[in-house]
Amino acid sequence: QVQLVETGGGLVHTGGSLRLSCTVSGGTFGHYSMSWHRQAPGKEREFVAAISWSGGYTLYADSVKGRFTISRDNDKDTVYLQMNSLEPEDTAVYYCAAERNLIPRYEYDYWGTGTQVTVSS
């Protein structure tokens, strides 16, 4: 059974940084594209960033371009989201997802349970 566990969330002030991690077990991490999503209170879940199996191809939502960076370490079965210049609007539960495609196609097969990120003004 494939499991995704996110860590690294917390409380940070405006302008601060956090790095989220998502570790995958029970599957072949190197065969998955990985992505991050977030859901703020009262809003739908939205796409944040995605990365191909090799790390050579990435996608970002316009709202995070230039501030967030997605990366992965296939030796550690882990995907990261480095978040800089955080704003209160980034407050949300952040989820990672895995899809059984080498290139992101927005076809998610597995989800983590999420980690809370709160940015105070």
mmCIF file of N, CA and C in Angstrom:
data_model
loop_
_atom_site.group_PDB
_atom_site.id
_atom_site.type_symbol
_atom_site.label_atom_id
_atom_site.label_comp_id
_atom_site.label_asym_id
_atom_site.label_seq_id
_atom_site.Cartn_x
_atom_site.Cartn_y
_atom_site.Cartn_z
ATOM 1 N N GLN A 1 0.849 -1.185 0.000
ATOM 2 C CA GLN A 1 0.000 0.000 0.000
ATOM 3 C C GLN A 1 0.888 1.239 0.000
ATOM 4 N N VAL A 2 0.624 2.131 -0.935
ATOM 5 C CA VAL A 2 1.426 3.348 -1.042
ATOM 6 C C VAL A 2 0.949 4.360 -0.005
ATOM 7 N N GLN A 3 1.908 4.908 0.717
ATOM 8 C CA GLN A 3 1.587 5.925 1.724
ATOM 9 C C GLN A 3 2.465 7.147 1.508
ATOM 10 N N LEU A 4 1.863 8.316 1.700
ATOM 11 C CA LEU A 4 2.573 9.592 1.590
ATOM 12 C C LEU A 4 2.431 10.317 2.920
ATOM 13 N N VAL A 5 3.548 10.763 3.462
ATOM 14 C CA VAL A 5 3.531 11.459 4.744
ATOM 15 C C VAL A 5 4.230 12.800 4.591
ATOM 16 N N GLU A 6 3.471 13.878 4.840
ATOM 17 C CA GLU A 6 4.012 15.232 4.761
ATOM 18 C C GLU A 6 4.484 15.687 6.132
ATOM 19 N N THR A 7 5.575 16.410 6.151
ATOM 20 C CA THR A 7 6.090 17.029 7.372
ATOM 21 C C THR A 7 6.625 18.421 7.034
ATOM 22 N N GLY A 8 6.844 19.205 8.070
ATOM 23 C CA GLY A 8 7.497 20.494 7.884
ATOM 24 C C GLY A 8 6.601 21.701 7.996
ATOM 25 N N GLY A 9 5.315 21.477 8.162
ATOM 26 C CA GLY A 9 4.418 22.609 8.315
ATOM 27 C C GLY A 9 4.631 23.312 9.654
ATOM 28 N N GLY A 10 3.984 24.474 9.796
ATOM 29 C CA GLY A 10 4.110 25.214 11.042
ATOM 30 C C GLY A 10 3.613 26.620 10.897
ATOM 31 N N LEU A 11 3.964 27.426 11.888
ATOM 32 C CA LEU A 11 3.565 28.830 11.939
ATOM 33 C C LEU A 11 4.782 29.688 11.613
ATOM 34 N N VAL A 12 4.602 30.629 10.697
ATOM 35 C CA VAL A 12 5.695 31.504 10.294
ATOM 36 C C VAL A 12 5.135 32.902 10.051
ATOM 37 N N HIS A 13 5.972 33.911 10.225
ATOM 38 C CA HIS A 13 5.556 35.280 9.959
ATOM 39 C C HIS A 13 5.651 35.604 8.474
ATOM 40 N N THR A 14 4.946 36.621 8.060
ATOM 41 C CA THR A 14 5.011 37.095 6.680
ATOM 42 C C THR A 14 6.464 37.348 6.288
ATOM 43 N N GLY A 15 6.813 36.855 5.103
ATOM 44 C CA GLY A 15 8.178 36.991 4.622
ATOM 45 C C GLY A 15 9.094 35.852 5.002
ATOM 46 N N GLY A 16 8.620 34.975 5.852
ATOM 47 C CA GLY A 16 9.434 33.854 6.304
ATOM 48 C C GLY A 16 9.453 32.706 5.315
ATOM 49 N N SER A 17 10.129 31.631 5.713
ATOM 50 C CA SER A 17 10.306 30.462 4.857
ATOM 51 C C SER A 17 9.992 29.181 5.615
ATOM 52 N N LEU A 18 9.576 28.185 4.859
ATOM 53 C CA LEU A 18 9.384 26.837 5.372
ATOM 54 C C LEU A 18 9.756 25.862 4.277
ATOM 55 N N ARG A 19 10.193 24.669 4.682
ATOM 56 C CA ARG A 19 10.405 23.599 3.720
ATOM 57 C C ARG A 19 9.559 22.409 4.112
ATOM 58 N N LEU A 20 8.670 22.036 3.215
ATOM 59 C CA LEU A 20 7.844 20.848 3.413
ATOM 60 C C LEU A 20 8.522 19.635 2.787
ATOM 61 N N SER A 21 8.311 18.499 3.408
ATOM 62 C CA SER A 21 8.811 17.228 2.884
ATOM 63 C C SER A 21 7.652 16.253 2.767
ATOM 64 N N CYS A 22 7.739 15.382 1.804
ATOM 65 C CA CYS A 22 6.739 14.319 1.644
ATOM 66 C C CYS A 22 7.500 13.042 1.293
ATOM 67 N N THR A 23 7.405 12.070 2.166
ATOM 68 C CA THR A 23 8.099 10.806 1.971
ATOM 69 C C THR A 23 7.106 9.724 1.572
ATOM 70 N N VAL A 24 7.462 8.963 0.559
ATOM 71 C CA VAL A 24 6.587 7.931 -0.003
ATOM 72 C C VAL A 24 7.102 6.555 0.397
ATOM 73 N N SER A 25 6.206 5.699 0.804
ATOM 74 C CA SER A 25 6.565 4.322 1.116
ATOM 75 C C SER A 25 5.570 3.379 0.449
ATOM 76 N N GLY A 26 6.004 2.155 0.234
ATOM 77 C CA GLY A 26 5.115 1.146 -0.322
ATOM 78 C C GLY A 26 4.992 1.172 -1.831
ATOM 79 N N GLY A 27 5.739 2.049 -2.496
ATOM 80 C CA GLY A 27 5.666 2.108 -3.947
ATOM 81 C C GLY A 27 7.029 2.373 -4.542
ATOM 82 N N THR A 28 7.081 2.561 -5.845
ATOM 83 C CA THR A 28 8.337 2.844 -6.534
ATOM 84 C C THR A 28 8.399 4.332 -6.817
ATOM 85 N N PHE A 29 9.031 5.057 -5.904
ATOM 86 C CA PHE A 29 9.018 6.518 -5.961
ATOM 87 C C PHE A 29 9.521 7.035 -7.291
ATOM 88 N N GLY A 30 10.554 6.425 -7.823
ATOM 89 C CA GLY A 30 11.135 6.912 -9.062
ATOM 90 C C GLY A 30 10.235 6.780 -10.266
ATOM 91 N N HIS A 31 9.121 6.082 -10.134
ATOM 92 C CA HIS A 31 8.176 5.925 -11.236
ATOM 93 C C HIS A 31 7.045 6.958 -11.190
ATOM 94 N N TYR A 32 7.061 7.794 -10.167
ATOM 95 C CA TYR A 32 5.964 8.730 -9.973
ATOM 96 C C TYR A 32 6.365 10.151 -10.292
ATOM 97 N N SER A 33 5.454 10.896 -10.909
ATOM 98 C CA SER A 33 5.508 12.348 -10.807
ATOM 99 C C SER A 33 4.898 12.720 -9.475
ATOM 100 N N MET A 34 5.399 13.802 -8.901
ATOM 101 C CA MET A 34 4.930 14.234 -7.589
ATOM 102 C C MET A 34 4.436 15.669 -7.665
ATOM 103 N N SER A 35 3.532 16.004 -6.773
ATOM 104 C CA SER A 35 2.996 17.357 -6.780
ATOM 105 C C SER A 35 2.602 17.783 -5.380
ATOM 106 N N TRP A 36 2.476 19.091 -5.220
ATOM 107 C CA TRP A 36 1.977 19.692 -3.999
ATOM 108 C C TRP A 36 0.691 20.455 -4.331
ATOM 109 N N HIS A 37 -0.225 20.415 -3.371
ATOM 110 C CA HIS A 37 -1.500 21.097 -3.482
ATOM 111 C C HIS A 37 -1.790 21.725 -2.135
ATOM 112 N N ARG A 38 -2.749 22.628 -2.115
ATOM 113 C CA ARG A 38 -3.120 23.228 -0.830
ATOM 114 C C ARG A 38 -4.615 23.533 -0.804
ATOM 115 N N GLN A 39 -5.121 23.573 0.413
ATOM 116 C CA GLN A 39 -6.529 23.898 0.612
ATOM 117 C C GLN A 39 -6.655 24.844 1.781
ATOM 118 N N ALA A 40 -7.124 26.041 1.496
ATOM 119 C CA ALA A 40 -7.359 27.035 2.533
ATOM 120 C C ALA A 40 -8.780 26.866 3.068
ATOM 121 N N PRO A 41 -9.043 27.350 4.273
ATOM 122 C CA PRO A 41 -10.388 27.220 4.847
ATOM 123 C C PRO A 41 -11.449 27.820 3.928
ATOM 124 N N GLY A 42 -12.493 27.036 3.664
ATOM 125 C CA GLY A 42 -13.598 27.519 2.854
ATOM 126 C C GLY A 42 -13.316 27.557 1.362
ATOM 127 N N LYS A 43 -12.167 27.042 0.948
ATOM 128 C CA LYS A 43 -11.820 27.057 -0.475
ATOM 129 C C LYS A 43 -11.555 25.649 -0.970
ATOM 130 N N GLU A 44 -11.572 25.505 -2.290
ATOM 131 C CA GLU A 44 -11.276 24.216 -2.885
ATOM 132 C C GLU A 44 -9.765 23.979 -2.884
ATOM 133 N N ARG A 45 -9.413 22.711 -2.953
ATOM 134 C CA ARG A 45 -7.996 22.360 -3.057
ATOM 135 C C ARG A 45 -7.457 22.877 -4.386
ATOM 136 N N GLU A 46 -6.256 23.437 -4.352
ATOM 137 C CA GLU A 46 -5.666 23.972 -5.569
ATOM 138 C C GLU A 46 -4.252 23.446 -5.774
ATOM 139 N N PHE A 47 -3.885 23.355 -7.023
ATOM 140 C CA PHE A 47 -2.558 22.923 -7.429
ATOM 141 C C PHE A 47 -1.514 23.969 -7.062
ATOM 142 N N VAL A 48 -0.361 23.510 -6.586
ATOM 143 C CA VAL A 48 0.734 24.416 -6.246
ATOM 144 C C VAL A 48 1.939 24.184 -7.158
ATOM 145 N N ALA A 49 2.410 22.945 -7.231
ATOM 146 C CA ALA A 49 3.615 22.658 -8.016
ATOM 147 C C ALA A 49 3.689 21.169 -8.306
ATOM 148 N N ALA A 50 4.407 20.822 -9.371
ATOM 149 C CA ALA A 50 4.592 19.418 -9.732
ATOM 150 C C ALA A 50 5.998 19.219 -10.282
ATOM 151 N N ILE A 51 6.441 17.963 -10.234
ATOM 152 C CA ILE A 51 7.789 17.641 -10.704
ATOM 153 C C ILE A 51 7.782 16.258 -11.344
ATOM 154 N N SER A 52 8.517 16.122 -12.432
ATOM 155 C CA SER A 52 8.584 14.840 -13.132
ATOM 156 C C SER A 52 9.435 13.842 -12.351
ATOM 157 N N TRP A 53 9.467 12.617 -12.837
ATOM 158 C CA TRP A 53 10.155 11.556 -12.121
ATOM 159 C C TRP A 53 11.638 11.850 -11.907
ATOM 160 N N SER A 54 12.246 12.511 -12.875
ATOM 161 C CA SER A 54 13.682 12.776 -12.803
ATOM 162 C C SER A 54 13.995 14.110 -12.135
ATOM 163 N N GLY A 55 12.983 14.940 -11.983
ATOM 164 C CA GLY A 55 13.219 16.282 -11.464
ATOM 165 C C GLY A 55 13.534 17.294 -12.539
ATOM 166 N N GLY A 56 13.581 16.849 -13.785
ATOM 167 C CA GLY A 56 13.979 17.726 -14.867
ATOM 168 C C GLY A 56 12.871 18.617 -15.405
ATOM 169 N N TYR A 57 11.662 18.353 -14.983
ATOM 170 C CA TYR A 57 10.512 19.128 -15.478
ATOM 171 C C TYR A 57 9.659 19.525 -14.292
ATOM 172 N N THR A 58 9.377 20.816 -14.173
ATOM 173 C CA THR A 58 8.572 21.304 -13.070
ATOM 174 C C THR A 58 7.475 22.237 -13.571
ATOM 175 N N LEU A 59 6.419 22.311 -12.786
ATOM 176 C CA LEU A 59 5.298 23.200 -13.062
ATOM 177 C C LEU A 59 4.948 23.943 -11.785
ATOM 178 N N TYR A 60 4.484 25.183 -11.933
ATOM 179 C CA TYR A 60 4.089 25.972 -10.766
ATOM 180 C C TYR A 60 2.804 26.730 -11.051
ATOM 181 N N ALA A 61 2.008 26.890 -10.008
ATOM 182 C CA ALA A 61 0.893 27.817 -10.081
ATOM 183 C C ALA A 61 1.442 29.234 -10.148
ATOM 184 N N ASP A 62 0.729 30.108 -10.850
ATOM 185 C CA ASP A 62 1.203 31.491 -10.994
ATOM 186 C C ASP A 62 1.385 32.164 -9.645
ATOM 187 N N SER A 63 0.552 31.793 -8.689
ATOM 188 C CA SER A 63 0.578 32.464 -7.388
ATOM 189 C C SER A 63 1.843 32.177 -6.587
ATOM 190 N N VAL A 64 2.593 31.145 -6.956
ATOM 191 C CA VAL A 64 3.788 30.787 -6.181
ATOM 192 C C VAL A 64 5.071 30.866 -6.989
ATOM 193 N N LYS A 65 4.972 31.152 -8.271
ATOM 194 C CA LYS A 65 6.168 31.229 -9.116
ATOM 195 C C LYS A 65 7.150 32.256 -8.575
ATOM 196 N N GLY A 66 8.404 31.859 -8.508
ATOM 197 C CA GLY A 66 9.427 32.755 -8.009
ATOM 198 C C GLY A 66 9.581 32.736 -6.503
ATOM 199 N N ARG A 67 8.631 32.130 -5.798
ATOM 200 C CA ARG A 67 8.705 32.058 -4.327
ATOM 201 C C ARG A 67 8.876 30.624 -3.834
ATOM 202 N N PHE A 68 8.247 29.676 -4.512
ATOM 203 C CA PHE A 68 8.287 28.270 -4.103
ATOM 204 C C PHE A 68 9.142 27.477 -5.088
ATOM 205 N N THR A 69 9.808 26.454 -4.572
ATOM 206 C CA THR A 69 10.599 25.560 -5.403
ATOM 207 C C THR A 69 10.323 24.117 -5.015
ATOM 208 N N ILE A 70 9.939 23.323 -6.014
ATOM 209 C CA ILE A 70 9.730 21.896 -5.785
ATOM 210 C C ILE A 70 10.982 21.142 -6.213
ATOM 211 N N SER A 71 11.339 20.124 -5.447
ATOM 212 C CA SER A 71 12.493 19.294 -5.785
ATOM 213 C C SER A 71 12.251 17.894 -5.238
ATOM 214 N N ARG A 72 13.108 16.978 -5.618
ATOM 215 C CA ARG A 72 12.942 15.606 -5.139
ATOM 216 C C ARG A 72 14.299 14.937 -4.988
ATOM 217 N N ASP A 73 14.335 13.944 -4.115
ATOM 218 C CA ASP A 73 15.509 13.109 -3.917
ATOM 219 C C ASP A 73 15.049 11.661 -4.064
ATOM 220 N N ASN A 74 15.334 11.062 -5.189
ATOM 221 C CA ASN A 74 14.849 9.709 -5.451
ATOM 222 C C ASN A 74 15.547 8.667 -4.579
ATOM 223 N N ASP A 75 16.701 9.001 -4.046
ATOM 224 C CA ASP A 75 17.372 8.074 -3.126
ATOM 225 C C ASP A 75 16.684 8.042 -1.769
ATOM 226 N N LYS A 76 15.979 9.119 -1.448
ATOM 227 C CA LYS A 76 15.297 9.213 -0.153
ATOM 228 C C LYS A 76 13.790 9.080 -0.283
ATOM 229 N N ASP A 77 13.300 8.849 -1.502
ATOM 230 C CA ASP A 77 11.859 8.710 -1.737
ATOM 231 C C ASP A 77 11.093 9.916 -1.204
ATOM 232 N N THR A 78 11.651 11.077 -1.396
ATOM 233 C CA THR A 78 11.090 12.281 -0.792
ATOM 234 C C THR A 78 11.021 13.417 -1.809
ATOM 235 N N VAL A 79 9.918 14.152 -1.740
ATOM 236 C CA VAL A 79 9.746 15.373 -2.517
ATOM 237 C C VAL A 79 9.661 16.536 -1.545
ATOM 238 N N TYR A 80 10.185 17.674 -1.961
ATOM 239 C CA TYR A 80 10.253 18.846 -1.092
ATOM 240 C C TYR A 80 9.520 20.021 -1.726
ATOM 241 N N LEU A 81 9.090 20.932 -0.868
ATOM 242 C CA LEU A 81 8.574 22.212 -1.327
ATOM 243 C C LEU A 81 9.214 23.297 -0.468
ATOM 244 N N GLN A 82 10.149 24.009 -1.056
ATOM 245 C CA GLN A 82 10.764 25.141 -0.383
ATOM 246 C C GLN A 82 9.901 26.367 -0.622
ATOM 247 N N MET A 83 9.437 26.957 0.454
ATOM 248 C CA MET A 83 8.527 28.105 0.358
ATOM 249 C C MET A 83 9.201 29.328 0.973
ATOM 250 N N ASN A 84 9.433 30.321 0.156
ATOM 251 C CA ASN A 84 10.053 31.563 0.599
ATOM 252 C C ASN A 84 9.081 32.725 0.436
ATOM 253 N N SER A 85 9.385 33.827 1.086
ATOM 254 C CA SER A 85 8.556 35.036 0.988
ATOM 255 C C SER A 85 7.084 34.717 1.226
ATOM 256 N N LEU A 86 6.822 33.977 2.280
ATOM 257 C CA LEU A 86 5.456 33.538 2.560
ATOM 258 C C LEU A 86 4.557 34.705 2.896
ATOM 259 N N GLU A 87 3.313 34.567 2.479
ATOM 260 C CA GLU A 87 2.283 35.588 2.676
ATOM 261 C C GLU A 87 1.111 34.958 3.415
ATOM 262 N N PRO A 88 0.304 35.774 4.085
ATOM 263 C CA PRO A 88 -0.879 35.214 4.764
ATOM 264 C C PRO A 88 -1.771 34.403 3.818
ATOM 265 N N GLU A 89 -1.790 34.780 2.542
ATOM 266 C CA GLU A 89 -2.615 34.058 1.564
ATOM 267 C C GLU A 89 -2.111 32.640 1.301
ATOM 268 N N ASP A 90 -0.911 32.329 1.752
ATOM 269 C CA ASP A 90 -0.371 30.973 1.607
ATOM 270 C C ASP A 90 -0.846 30.042 2.727
ATOM 271 N N THR A 91 -1.546 30.571 3.695
ATOM 272 C CA THR A 91 -2.054 29.752 4.787
ATOM 273 C C THR A 91 -3.014 28.705 4.252
ATOM 274 N N ALA A 92 -2.738 27.446 4.562
ATOM 275 C CA ALA A 92 -3.542 26.341 4.039
ATOM 276 C C ALA A 92 -3.007 25.033 4.601
ATOM 277 N N VAL A 93 -3.777 23.979 4.371
ATOM 278 C CA VAL A 93 -3.239 22.638 4.557
ATOM 279 C C VAL A 93 -2.598 22.234 3.228
ATOM 280 N N TYR A 94 -1.351 21.797 3.302
ATOM 281 C CA TYR A 94 -0.603 21.417 2.114
ATOM 282 C C TYR A 94 -0.557 19.897 2.003
ATOM 283 N N TYR A 95 -0.884 19.413 0.814
ATOM 284 C CA TYR A 95 -0.922 17.980 0.533
ATOM 285 C C TYR A 95 0.065 17.638 -0.576
ATOM 286 N N CYS A 96 0.680 16.486 -0.457
ATOM 287 C CA CYS A 96 1.433 15.992 -1.603
ATOM 288 C C CYS A 96 0.635 14.868 -2.263
ATOM 289 N N ALA A 97 0.909 14.687 -3.533
ATOM 290 C CA ALA A 97 0.225 13.673 -4.321
ATOM 291 C C ALA A 97 1.223 12.994 -5.250
ATOM 292 N N ALA A 98 0.947 11.738 -5.557
ATOM 293 C CA ALA A 98 1.766 10.973 -6.488
ATOM 294 C C ALA A 98 0.898 10.492 -7.637
ATOM 295 N N GLU A 99 1.458 10.523 -8.829
ATOM 296 C CA GLU A 99 0.746 9.964 -9.976
ATOM 297 C C GLU A 99 1.688 9.040 -10.726
ATOM 298 N N ARG A 100 1.115 7.980 -11.268
ATOM 299 C CA ARG A 100 1.905 6.952 -11.945
ATOM 300 C C ARG A 100 2.169 7.350 -13.390
ATOM 301 N N ASN A 101 2.731 8.532 -13.526
ATOM 302 C CA ASN A 101 3.180 9.043 -14.814
ATOM 303 C C ASN A 101 4.574 9.625 -14.621
ATOM 304 N N LEU A 102 5.408 9.483 -15.609
ATOM 305 C CA LEU A 102 6.760 10.020 -15.477
ATOM 306 C C LEU A 102 6.775 11.546 -15.598
ATOM 307 N N ILE A 103 5.789 12.072 -16.330
ATOM 308 C CA ILE A 103 5.619 13.519 -16.502
ATOM 309 C C ILE A 103 4.276 13.885 -15.876
ATOM 310 N N PRO A 104 4.191 14.999 -15.171
ATOM 311 C CA PRO A 104 2.915 15.368 -14.546
ATOM 312 C C PRO A 104 1.781 15.506 -15.560
ATOM 313 N N ARG A 105 0.668 14.844 -15.252
ATOM 314 C CA ARG A 105 -0.520 14.911 -16.112
ATOM 315 C C ARG A 105 -1.781 15.205 -15.294
ATOM 316 N N TYR A 106 -1.596 15.595 -14.050
ATOM 317 C CA TYR A 106 -2.736 15.942 -13.193
ATOM 318 C C TYR A 106 -3.678 14.745 -13.018
ATOM 319 N N GLU A 107 -3.128 13.584 -12.942
ATOM 320 C CA GLU A 107 -3.905 12.343 -12.746
ATOM 321 C C GLU A 107 -3.390 11.677 -11.478
ATOM 322 N N TYR A 108 -3.943 12.101 -10.359
ATOM 323 C CA TYR A 108 -3.364 11.743 -9.062
ATOM 324 C C TYR A 108 -3.863 10.387 -8.590
ATOM 325 N N ASP A 109 -2.927 9.555 -8.199
ATOM 326 C CA ASP A 109 -3.267 8.212 -7.734
ATOM 327 C C ASP A 109 -3.243 8.091 -6.216
ATOM 328 N N TYR A 110 -2.367 8.838 -5.572
ATOM 329 C CA TYR A 110 -2.202 8.722 -4.123
ATOM 330 C C TYR A 110 -2.067 10.121 -3.510
ATOM 331 N N TRP A 111 -2.602 10.241 -2.283
ATOM 332 C CA TRP A 111 -2.556 11.519 -1.583
ATOM 333 C C TRP A 111 -2.039 11.317 -0.165
ATOM 334 N N GLY A 112 -1.366 12.337 0.332
ATOM 335 C CA GLY A 112 -1.015 12.359 1.741
ATOM 336 C C GLY A 112 -2.143 12.952 2.551
ATOM 337 N N THR A 113 -1.939 13.020 3.856
ATOM 338 C CA THR A 113 -2.984 13.511 4.751
ATOM 339 C C THR A 113 -2.852 14.993 5.062
ATOM 340 N N GLY A 114 -1.761 15.604 4.649
ATOM 341 C CA GLY A 114 -1.628 17.051 4.749
ATOM 342 C C GLY A 114 -0.842 17.529 5.951
ATOM 343 N N THR A 115 -0.308 18.746 5.798
ATOM 344 C CA THR A 115 0.395 19.419 6.886
ATOM 345 C C THR A 115 -0.020 20.888 6.869
ATOM 346 N N GLN A 116 -0.270 21.444 8.040
ATOM 347 C CA GLN A 116 -0.798 22.804 8.147
ATOM 348 C C GLN A 116 0.334 23.817 8.045
ATOM 349 N N VAL A 117 0.123 24.818 7.205
ATOM 350 C CA VAL A 117 1.020 25.971 7.116
ATOM 351 C C VAL A 117 0.199 27.215 7.451
ATOM 352 N N THR A 118 0.661 27.965 8.428
ATOM 353 C CA THR A 118 -0.013 29.189 8.829
ATOM 354 C C THR A 118 0.981 30.338 8.762
ATOM 355 N N VAL A 119 0.598 31.384 8.021
ATOM 356 C CA VAL A 119 1.454 32.558 7.880
ATOM 357 C C VAL A 119 0.752 33.730 8.552
ATOM 358 N N SER A 120 1.376 34.269 9.567
ATOM 359 C CA SER A 120 0.774 35.370 10.310
ATOM 360 C C SER A 120 1.262 36.704 9.754
ATOM 361 N N SER A 121 0.374 37.683 9.804
ATOM 362 C CA SER A 121 0.723 39.012 9.274
ATOM 363 C C SER A 121 1.345 39.893 10.339
#
